[in-house]
PDB file of C-alpha atoms in Angstrom:
ATOM      1  CA  MET D 677       0.000   0.000   0.000  1.00  0.00           C
ATOM      2  CA  SER D 678       2.833   2.400   0.787  1.00  0.00           C
ATOM      3  CA  GLY D 679       4.242   2.108  -2.707  1.00  0.00           C
ATOM      4  CA  HIS D 680       0.877   2.746  -4.313  1.00  0.00           C
ATOM      5  CA  SER D 681       0.277   5.856  -2.264  1.00  0.00           C
ATOM      6  CA  LYS D 682       3.857   7.055  -2.675  1.00  0.00           C
ATOM      7  CA  TRP D 683       3.809   6.808  -6.471  1.00  0.00           C
ATOM      8  CA  ASN D 684       0.446   8.588  -6.687  1.00  0.00           C
ATOM      9  CA  ASN D 685       1.874  11.403  -4.584  1.00  0.00           C
ATOM     10  CA  ILE D 686       4.932  11.717  -6.815  1.00  0.00           C
ATOM     11  CA  LYS D 687       2.831  11.804  -9.977  1.00  0.00           C
ATOM     12  CA  ARG D 688       0.568  14.455  -8.515  1.00  0.00           C
ATOM     13  CA  LYS D 689       3.534  16.662  -7.670  1.00  0.00           C
ATOM     14  CA  LYS D 690       5.206  16.191 -11.039  1.00  0.00           C
ATOM     15  CA  GLU D 691       2.015  17.043 -12.916  1.00  0.00           C
ATOM     16  CA  LYS D 692       1.726  20.459 -11.278  1.00  0.00           C
ATOM     17  CA  THR D 693       1.833  23.666 -13.300  1.00  0.00           C
ATOM     18  CA  ASP D 694       5.064  25.468 -14.107  1.00  0.00           C
ATOM     19  CA  GLY D 695       4.218  28.082 -11.485  1.00  0.00           C
ATOM     20  CA  ALA D 696       3.826  25.423  -8.807  1.00  0.00           C
ATOM     21  CA  ARG D 697       7.067  23.757  -9.873  1.00  0.00           C
ATOM     22  CA  ALA D 698       8.837  27.112  -9.613  1.00  0.00           C
ATOM     23  CA  LYS D 699       7.610  27.243  -6.019  1.00  0.00           C
ATOM     24  CA  ILE D 700       9.092  23.786  -5.407  1.00  0.00           C
ATOM     25  CA  PHE D 701      12.422  25.042  -6.776  1.00  0.00           C
ATOM     26  CA  THR D 702      12.259  28.028  -4.393  1.00  0.00           C
ATOM     27  CA  LYS D 703      11.581  25.771  -1.399  1.00  0.00           C
ATOM     28  CA  ILE D 704      14.467  23.462  -2.250  1.00  0.00           C
ATOM     29  CA  GLY D 705      16.626  26.566  -2.632  1.00  0.00           C
ATOM     30  CA  ARG D 706      15.740  27.521   0.935  1.00  0.00           C
ATOM     31  CA  GLU D 707      16.698  24.015   2.078  1.00  0.00           C
ATOM     32  CA  LEU D 708      20.037  24.284   0.279  1.00  0.00           C
ATOM     33  CA  ALA D 709      20.786  27.625   1.945  1.00  0.00           C
ATOM     34  CA  VAL D 710      19.915  26.281   5.398  1.00  0.00           C
ATOM     35  CA  ALA D 711      22.003  23.148   4.796  1.00  0.00           C
ATOM     36  CA  VAL D 712      25.045  25.289   3.936  1.00  0.00           C
ATOM     37  CA  LYS D 713      24.584  27.388   7.072  1.00  0.00           C
ATOM     38  CA  GLU D 714      23.862  24.523   9.473  1.00  0.00           C
ATOM     39  CA  GLY D 715      26.516  22.226   8.004  1.00  0.00           C
ATOM     40  CA  GLY D 716      29.160  24.946   8.068  1.00  0.00           C
ATOM     41  CA  SER D 717      30.379  24.202   4.562  1.00  0.00           C
ATOM     42  CA  ALA D 718      29.452  24.759   0.918  1.00  0.00           C
ATOM     43  CA  ASP D 719      31.288  21.567  -0.014  1.00  0.00           C
ATOM     44  CA  PRO D 720      28.903  18.586  -0.195  1.00  0.00           C
ATOM     45  CA  ALA D 721      31.836  16.235   0.402  1.00  0.00           C
ATOM     46  CA  ALA D 722      32.232  17.816   3.843  1.00  0.00           C
ATOM     47  CA  ASN D 723      28.543  18.519   4.488  1.00  0.00           C
ATOM     48  CA  SER D 724      26.349  15.425   4.341  1.00  0.00           C
ATOM     49  CA  LYS D 725      23.125  17.384   4.816  1.00  0.00           C
ATOM     50  CA  LEU D 726      23.953  19.587   1.840  1.00  0.00           C
ATOM     51  CA  LYS D 727      24.799  16.508  -0.200  1.00  0.00           C
ATOM     52  CA  ASP D 728      21.376  15.006   0.581  1.00  0.00           C
ATOM     53  CA  VAL D 729      19.542  18.206  -0.376  1.00  0.00           C
ATOM     54  CA  ILE D 730      21.499  18.421  -3.646  1.00  0.00           C
ATOM     55  CA  ALA D 731      20.326  14.891  -4.478  1.00  0.00           C
ATOM     56  CA  LYS D 732      16.747  15.926  -3.685  1.00  0.00           C
ATOM     57  CA  ALA D 733      17.135  18.996  -5.890  1.00  0.00           C
ATOM     58  CA  LYS D 734      18.390  16.941  -8.813  1.00  0.00           C
ATOM     59  CA  ALA D 735      15.534  14.441  -8.427  1.00  0.00           C
ATOM     60  CA  ASN D 736      13.160  17.419  -8.692  1.00  0.00           C
ATOM     61  CA  ASN D 737      14.912  18.604 -11.874  1.00  0.00           C
ATOM     62  CA  VAL D 738      16.377  21.751 -10.343  1.00  0.00           C
ATOM     63  CA  PRO D 739      19.046  22.903 -12.859  1.00  0.00           C
ATOM     64  CA  ASN D 740      22.668  22.524 -11.762  1.00  0.00           C
ATOM     65  CA  ASP D 741      23.282  26.234 -12.379  1.00  0.00           C
ATOM     66  CA  ASN D 742      20.526  27.093  -9.908  1.00  0.00           C
ATOM     67  CA  ILE D 743      21.944  24.720  -7.299  1.00  0.00           C
ATOM     68  CA  GLU D 744      25.460  26.147  -7.626  1.00  0.00           C
ATOM     69  CA  ARG D 745      24.228  29.747  -7.518  1.00  0.00           C
ATOM     70  CA  ILE D 746      22.186  29.169  -4.345  1.00  0.00           C
ATOM     71  CA  ILE D 747      25.080  27.420  -2.585  1.00  0.00           C
ATOM     72  CA  LYS D 748      27.519  30.163  -3.559  1.00  0.00           C
ATOM     73  CA  LYS D 749      25.145  32.849  -2.303  1.00  0.00           C
ATOM     74  CA  ALA D 750      24.492  31.008   0.965  1.00  0.00           C
ATOM     75  CA  ALA D 751      28.226  30.654   1.577  1.00  0.00           C
ATOM     76  CA  GLY D 752      28.928  34.321   0.791  1.00  0.00           C
ATOM     77  CA  GLU D 753      29.731  37.106   3.193  1.00  0.00           C
ATOM     78  CA  GLY D 754      26.765  38.877   4.704  1.00  0.00           C
ATOM     79  CA  ASN D 755      24.267  36.099   4.100  1.00  0.00           C
ATOM     80  CA  SER D 756      21.889  36.527   7.002  1.00  0.00           C
ATOM     81  CA  ASN D 757      19.035  34.086   6.369  1.00  0.00           C
ATOM     82  CA  ALA D 758      17.431  33.374   9.710  1.00  0.00           C
ATOM     83  CA  TYR D 759      15.210  30.428   8.885  1.00  0.00           C
ATOM     84  CA  GLU D 760      14.293  28.050  11.675  1.00  0.00           C
ATOM     85  CA  SER D 761      12.885  24.571  11.344  1.00  0.00           C
ATOM     86  CA  ILE D 762       9.457  23.954  12.891  1.00  0.00           C
ATOM     87  CA  THR D 763       7.297  20.850  12.652  1.00  0.00           C
ATOM     88  CA  TYR D 764       3.526  20.874  13.183  1.00  0.00           C
ATOM     89  CA  GLU D 765       1.304  17.850  13.673  1.00  0.00           C
ATOM     90  CA  GLY D 766      -2.422  17.498  13.285  1.00  0.00           C
ATOM     91  CA  TYR D 767      -5.386  15.655  11.862  1.00  0.00           C
ATOM     92  CA  GLY D 768      -7.095  16.017   8.517  1.00  0.00           C
ATOM     93  CA  PRO D 769     -10.666  14.912   7.744  1.00  0.00           C
ATOM     94  CA  ALA D 770     -11.640  11.608   9.390  1.00  0.00           C
ATOM     95  CA  GLY D 771      -8.515  11.691  11.531  1.00  0.00           C
ATOM     96  CA  VAL D 772      -5.912  11.422   8.751  1.00  0.00           C
ATOM     97  CA  ALA D 773      -2.510  11.975  10.377  1.00  0.00           C
ATOM     98  CA  VAL D 774      -0.576  14.958   8.993  1.00  0.00           C
ATOM     99  CA  ILE D 775       2.957  16.201   9.673  1.00  0.00           C
ATOM    100  CA  VAL D 776       3.987  19.614   8.311  1.00  0.00           C
ATOM    101  CA  GLU D 777       7.684  20.502   8.173  1.00  0.00           C
ATOM    102  CA  CYS D 778       8.469  24.210   7.795  1.00  0.00           C
ATOM    103  CA  LEU D 779      11.396  26.562   7.394  1.00  0.00           C
ATOM    104  CA  THR D 780      10.351  30.033   8.449  1.00  0.00           C
ATOM    105  CA  ASP D 781      11.692  33.452   9.378  1.00  0.00           C
ATOM    106  CA  ASN D 782       8.435  34.311  11.178  1.00  0.00           C
ATOM    107  CA  ARG D 783       7.148  31.644  13.550  1.00  0.00           C
ATOM    108  CA  ASN D 784       3.891  33.484  14.350  1.00  0.00           C
ATOM    109  CA  ARG D 785       2.949  33.911  10.696  1.00  0.00           C
ATOM    110  CA  THR D 786       3.608  30.287   9.874  1.00  0.00           C
ATOM    111  CA  ALA D 787       1.745  28.931  12.901  1.00  0.00           C
ATOM    112  CA  GLY D 788      -1.281  31.082  12.074  1.00  0.00           C
ATOM    113  CA  ASP D 789      -1.295  29.971   8.441  1.00  0.00           C
ATOM    114  CA  VAL D 790      -0.983  26.271   9.252  1.00  0.00           C
ATOM    115  CA  ARG D 791      -3.715  26.416  11.883  1.00  0.00           C
ATOM    116  CA  HIS D 792      -5.994  28.257   9.444  1.00  0.00           C
ATOM    117  CA  TYR D 793      -5.597  25.548   6.784  1.00  0.00           C
ATOM    118  CA  PHE D 794      -6.410  22.741   9.213  1.00  0.00           C
ATOM    119  CA  ASP D 795      -9.498  24.587  10.486  1.00  0.00           C
ATOM    120  CA  LYS D 796     -10.701  25.526   7.004  1.00  0.00           C
ATOM    121  CA  PHE D 797     -10.531  22.035   5.546  1.00  0.00           C
ATOM    122  CA  GLY D 798     -12.077  19.897   8.263  1.00  0.00           C
ATOM    123  CA  GLY D 799      -9.062  19.089  10.381  1.00  0.00           C
ATOM    124  CA  ASN D 800      -7.421  20.373  13.512  1.00  0.00           C
ATOM    125  CA  LEU D 801      -3.887  21.240  14.533  1.00  0.00           C
ATOM    126  CA  GLY D 802      -2.606  19.036  17.332  1.00  0.00           C
ATOM    127  CA  THR D 803       0.258  19.047  19.804  1.00  0.00           C
ATOM    128  CA  THR D 804       3.801  17.884  19.216  1.00  0.00           C
ATOM    129  CA  GLY D 805       3.886  14.096  19.158  1.00  0.00           C
ATOM    130  CA  CYS D 806       0.172  13.595  18.547  1.00  0.00           C
ATOM    131  CA  VAL D 807       0.681  11.762  15.238  1.00  0.00           C
ATOM    132  CA  SER D 808       4.451  11.411  14.700  1.00  0.00           C
ATOM    133  CA  PHE D 809       4.457   8.130  16.627  1.00  0.00           C
ATOM    134  CA  MET D 810       2.552   6.660  13.660  1.00  0.00           C
ATOM    135  CA  PHE D 811       5.465   7.400  11.302  1.00  0.00           C
ATOM    136  CA  ASN D 812       9.027   6.161  10.944  1.00  0.00           C
ATOM    137  CA  GLU D 813      11.889   8.177   9.493  1.00  0.00           C
ATOM    138  CA  LYS D 814      13.330   6.333   6.505  1.00  0.00           C
ATOM    139  CA  GLY D 815      15.438   7.045   3.483  1.00  0.00           C
ATOM    140  CA  VAL D 816      13.286   6.564   0.378  1.00  0.00           C
ATOM    141  CA  ILE D 817      14.722   6.247  -3.128  1.00  0.00           C
ATOM    142  CA  VAL D 818      12.344   5.813  -6.052  1.00  0.00           C
ATOM    143  CA  LEU D 819      13.446   4.614  -9.497  1.00  0.00           C
ATOM    144  CA  GLU D 820      11.246   4.442 -12.577  1.00  0.00           C
ATOM    145  CA  ARG D 821      10.805   0.764 -13.362  1.00  0.00           C
ATOM    146  CA  GLU D 822      10.869   1.141 -17.140  1.00  0.00           C
ATOM    147  CA  GLY D 823      13.982  -0.458 -18.575  1.00  0.00           C
ATOM    148  CA  LEU D 824      15.129  -1.878 -15.255  1.00  0.00           C
ATOM    149  CA  ASP D 825      15.141  -5.469 -14.095  1.00  0.00           C
ATOM    150  CA  GLU D 826      14.270  -6.273 -10.502  1.00  0.00           C
ATOM    151  CA  ASP D 827      17.130  -8.741 -10.212  1.00  0.00           C
ATOM    152  CA  THR D 828      19.781  -6.249 -11.371  1.00  0.00           C
ATOM    153  CA  VAL D 829      18.856  -3.366  -9.043  1.00  0.00           C
ATOM    154  CA  ASP D 830      20.898  -4.707  -6.142  1.00  0.00           C
ATOM    155  CA  ALA D 831      19.825  -2.117  -3.591  1.00  0.00           C
ATOM    156  CA  LEU D 832      19.851  -4.585  -0.692  1.00  0.00           C
ATOM    157  CA  GLU D 833      23.499  -5.361  -1.371  1.00  0.00           C
ATOM    158  CA  ALA D 834      24.172  -1.633  -1.218  1.00  0.00           C
ATOM    159  CA  GLY D 835      22.754  -1.522   2.303  1.00  0.00           C
ATOM    160  CA  ALA D 836      19.045  -0.884   1.783  1.00  0.00           C
ATOM    161  CA  SER D 837      16.654  -2.322   4.362  1.00  0.00           C
ATOM    162  CA  ASP D 838      13.726  -2.981   2.016  1.00  0.00           C
ATOM    163  CA  PHE D 839      12.988  -3.119  -1.689  1.00  0.00           C
ATOM    164  CA  GLN D 840       9.492  -2.949  -3.199  1.00  0.00           C
ATOM    165  CA  ALA D 841       8.442  -3.323  -6.812  1.00  0.00           C
ATOM    166  CA  ASP D 842       5.359  -1.385  -7.853  1.00  0.00           C
ATOM    167  CA  GLU D 843       3.753  -1.403 -11.291  1.00  0.00           C
ATOM    168  CA  ASP D 844       5.595   1.778 -12.318  1.00  0.00           C
ATOM    169  CA  VAL D 845       8.514   2.138  -9.926  1.00  0.00           C
ATOM    170  CA  PHE D 846      11.006   0.457  -7.642  1.00  0.00           C
ATOM    171  CA  GLU D 847      10.980   1.799  -4.081  1.00  0.00           C
ATOM    172  CA  ILE D 848      14.109   1.417  -1.984  1.00  0.00           C
ATOM    173  CA  TYR D 849      13.983   2.010   1.764  1.00  0.00           C
ATOM    174  CA  THR D 850      16.956   2.589   4.046  1.00  0.00           C
ATOM    175  CA  GLU D 851      17.675   3.527   7.617  1.00  0.00           C
ATOM    176  CA  PRO D 852      18.299   7.304   7.758  1.00  0.00           C
ATOM    177  CA  SER D 853      21.969   6.737   8.590  1.00  0.00           C
ATOM    178  CA  ASP D 854      22.396   4.490   5.523  1.00  0.00           C
ATOM    179  CA  PHE D 855      20.528   6.725   3.077  1.00  0.00           C
ATOM    180  CA  SER D 856      23.467   8.705   1.680  1.00  0.00           C
ATOM    181  CA  GLY D 857      25.622   5.624   1.161  1.00  0.00           C
ATOM    182  CA  VAL D 858      22.902   3.654  -0.649  1.00  0.00           C
ATOM    183  CA  ARG D 859      22.002   6.651  -2.811  1.00  0.00           C
ATOM    184  CA  ASP D 860      25.650   7.259  -3.708  1.00  0.00           C
ATOM    185  CA  ASP D 861      26.099   3.590  -4.604  1.00  0.00           C
ATOM    186  CA  LEU D 862      23.073   3.587  -6.919  1.00  0.00           C
ATOM    187  CA  GLU D 863      24.046   6.933  -8.437  1.00  0.00           C
ATOM    188  CA  ALA D 864      27.537   5.623  -9.170  1.00  0.00           C
ATOM    189  CA  LYS D 865      25.936   2.715 -11.028  1.00  0.00           C
ATOM    190  CA  GLY D 866      24.118   5.144 -13.299  1.00  0.00           C
ATOM    191  CA  TYR D 867      20.608   5.080 -11.879  1.00  0.00           C
ATOM    192  CA  SER D 868      18.576   8.286 -11.948  1.00  0.00           C
ATOM    193  CA  PHE D 869      16.015   8.971  -9.254  1.00  0.00           C
ATOM    194  CA  VAL D 870      12.365   9.978  -9.420  1.00  0.00           C
ATOM    195  CA  SER D 871      12.675  10.854  -5.743  1.00  0.00           C
ATOM    196  CA  ALA D 872      15.473  10.573  -3.181  1.00  0.00           C
ATOM    197  CA  GLU D 873      15.157  11.921   0.346  1.00  0.00           C
ATOM    198  CA  VAL D 874      14.653  11.014   3.988  1.00  0.00           C
ATOM    199  CA  GLU D 875      10.907  10.874   4.626  1.00  0.00           C
ATOM    200  CA  MET D 876       8.369  10.261   7.355  1.00  0.00           C
ATOM    201  CA  VAL D 877       6.783   6.957   6.318  1.00  0.00           C
ATOM    202  CA  PRO D 878       3.484   5.992   8.003  1.00  0.00           C
ATOM    203  CA  ASP D 879       3.044   2.601   9.661  1.00  0.00           C
ATOM    204  CA  THR D 880      -0.520   2.320   8.346  1.00  0.00           C
ATOM    205  CA  TYR D 881      -2.694   4.222   5.887  1.00  0.00           C
ATOM    206  CA  THR D 882      -6.180   5.670   6.154  1.00  0.00           C
ATOM    207  CA  ASP D 883      -8.751   5.344   3.367  1.00  0.00           C
ATOM    208  CA  LEU D 884     -11.327   8.071   2.780  1.00  0.00           C
ATOM    209  CA  THR D 885     -14.568   7.079   1.057  1.00  0.00           C
ATOM    210  CA  ASP D 886     -16.713  10.174   1.525  1.00  0.00           C
ATOM    211  CA  PRO D 887     -16.297  12.513  -1.515  1.00  0.00           C
ATOM    212  CA  ASP D 888     -16.481  15.615   0.671  1.00  0.00           C
ATOM    213  CA  GLN D 889     -13.729  14.344   2.948  1.00  0.00           C
ATOM    214  CA  ILE D 890     -11.577  13.412  -0.056  1.00  0.00           C
ATOM    215  CA  LEU D 891     -11.990  16.911  -1.505  1.00  0.00           C
ATOM    216  CA  LYS D 892     -11.199  18.596   1.811  1.00  0.00           C
ATOM    217  CA  MET D 893      -8.127  16.417   2.352  1.00  0.00           C
ATOM    218  CA  GLN D 894      -6.806  17.238  -1.101  1.00  0.00           C
ATOM    219  CA  LYS D 895      -7.452  20.950  -0.535  1.00  0.00           C
ATOM    220  CA  LEU D 896      -5.665  20.784   2.836  1.00  0.00           C
ATOM    221  CA  ILE D 897      -2.578  19.226   1.234  1.00  0.00           C
ATOM    222  CA  ASP D 898      -2.639  21.711  -1.645  1.00  0.00           C
ATOM    223  CA  ALA D 899      -3.004  24.713   0.667  1.00  0.00           C
ATOM    224  CA  LEU D 900      -0.148  23.571   2.880  1.00  0.00           C
ATOM    225  CA  GLU D 901       2.145  22.787  -0.055  1.00  0.00           C
ATOM    226  CA  ASP D 902       1.362  26.165  -1.619  1.00  0.00           C
ATOM    227  CA  ASN D 903       2.585  28.009   1.475  1.00  0.00           C
ATOM    228  CA  ASP D 904       6.119  29.360   1.038  1.00  0.00           C
ATOM    229  CA  ASP D 905       7.127  28.364   4.581  1.00  0.00           C
ATOM    230  CA  VAL D 906       6.045  24.722   4.234  1.00  0.00           C
ATOM    231  CA  GLN D 907       8.790  22.413   3.021  1.00  0.00           C
ATOM    232  CA  GLN D 908       7.143  18.998   3.342  1.00  0.00           C
ATOM    233  CA  VAL D 909       3.730  17.550   4.085  1.00  0.00           C
ATOM    234  CA  TRP D 910       3.672  13.940   5.266  1.00  0.00           C
ATOM    235  CA  HIS D 911       0.379  12.130   5.802  1.00  0.00           C
ATOM    236  CA  ASN D 912      -1.100   8.655   6.024  1.00  0.00           C
ATOM    237  CA  TRP D 913      -3.941   9.140   3.540  1.00  0.00           C
ATOM    238  CA  ASN D 914      -4.016   6.365   0.978  1.00  0.00           C
ATOM    239  CA  GLU D 915      -4.737   8.568  -2.022  1.00  0.00           C
ATOM    240  CA  PRO D 916      -7.006   6.771  -4.503  1.00  0.00           C
ATOM    241  CA  GLU D 917      -5.675   6.074  -7.985  1.00  0.00           C
ATOM    242  CA  GLU D 918      -8.487   7.928  -9.709  1.00  0.00           C
ATOM    243  CA  GLU D 919      -7.592  11.150  -7.934  1.00  0.00           C
ATOM    244  CA  ASP D 920      -4.546  11.423 -10.204  1.00  0.00           C
ATOM    245  CA  GLU D 921      -6.231  10.607 -13.466  1.00  0.00           C
ATOM    246  CA  ASP D 922      -8.165  13.013 -15.669  1.00  0.00           C
TER     247      ASP D 922
END
């Protein structure tokens, strides 16, 4: 079930408009800048966090020139970005668990926005820890299955903890500490990634059958993802296949 939901989520993100994709580029740019600052280096070989975000950027088709420009700017004199990382937890319609990861320079603004979205679309913002216990942090690497053979993608030998074959993709799961090594091994073998990042993976998924709840849940995700301060939205909604097909 996780693979099915994961692939639907990827397709939905990749089918967004150019304007929405530009917003994704901007958010990844913010992550790159924070990674340079927090890791104390603009060299990915010496800054593992930066290296991971660069891999995420490439999987999202951020041009190399953009990546290099952002890193150079973040490492420059006088760069004073003051973003802090904040995570919110809450419930969507019918109790769907939602985790919202943010990078913000105004905690009050972001908290107000996030609370407003939950209230508007049939959910409610909860306290820290109210849903995160239902998720596990894992490295997730997704490869398009076309042209690849299950027996030749030796991710488990590279140190992955799990390997799943979906109809369209291969999903490779790692422990967070093993993520960079497995990704580097696969990259060195010439594989390109649909997605590659450390994620919050739910233990179980929730199905929504009521059309109104489905619509509200989708609007909640869209509103959160459209907010400039929101970097990631993790949830345990098992998005139906037909939601991605027109």
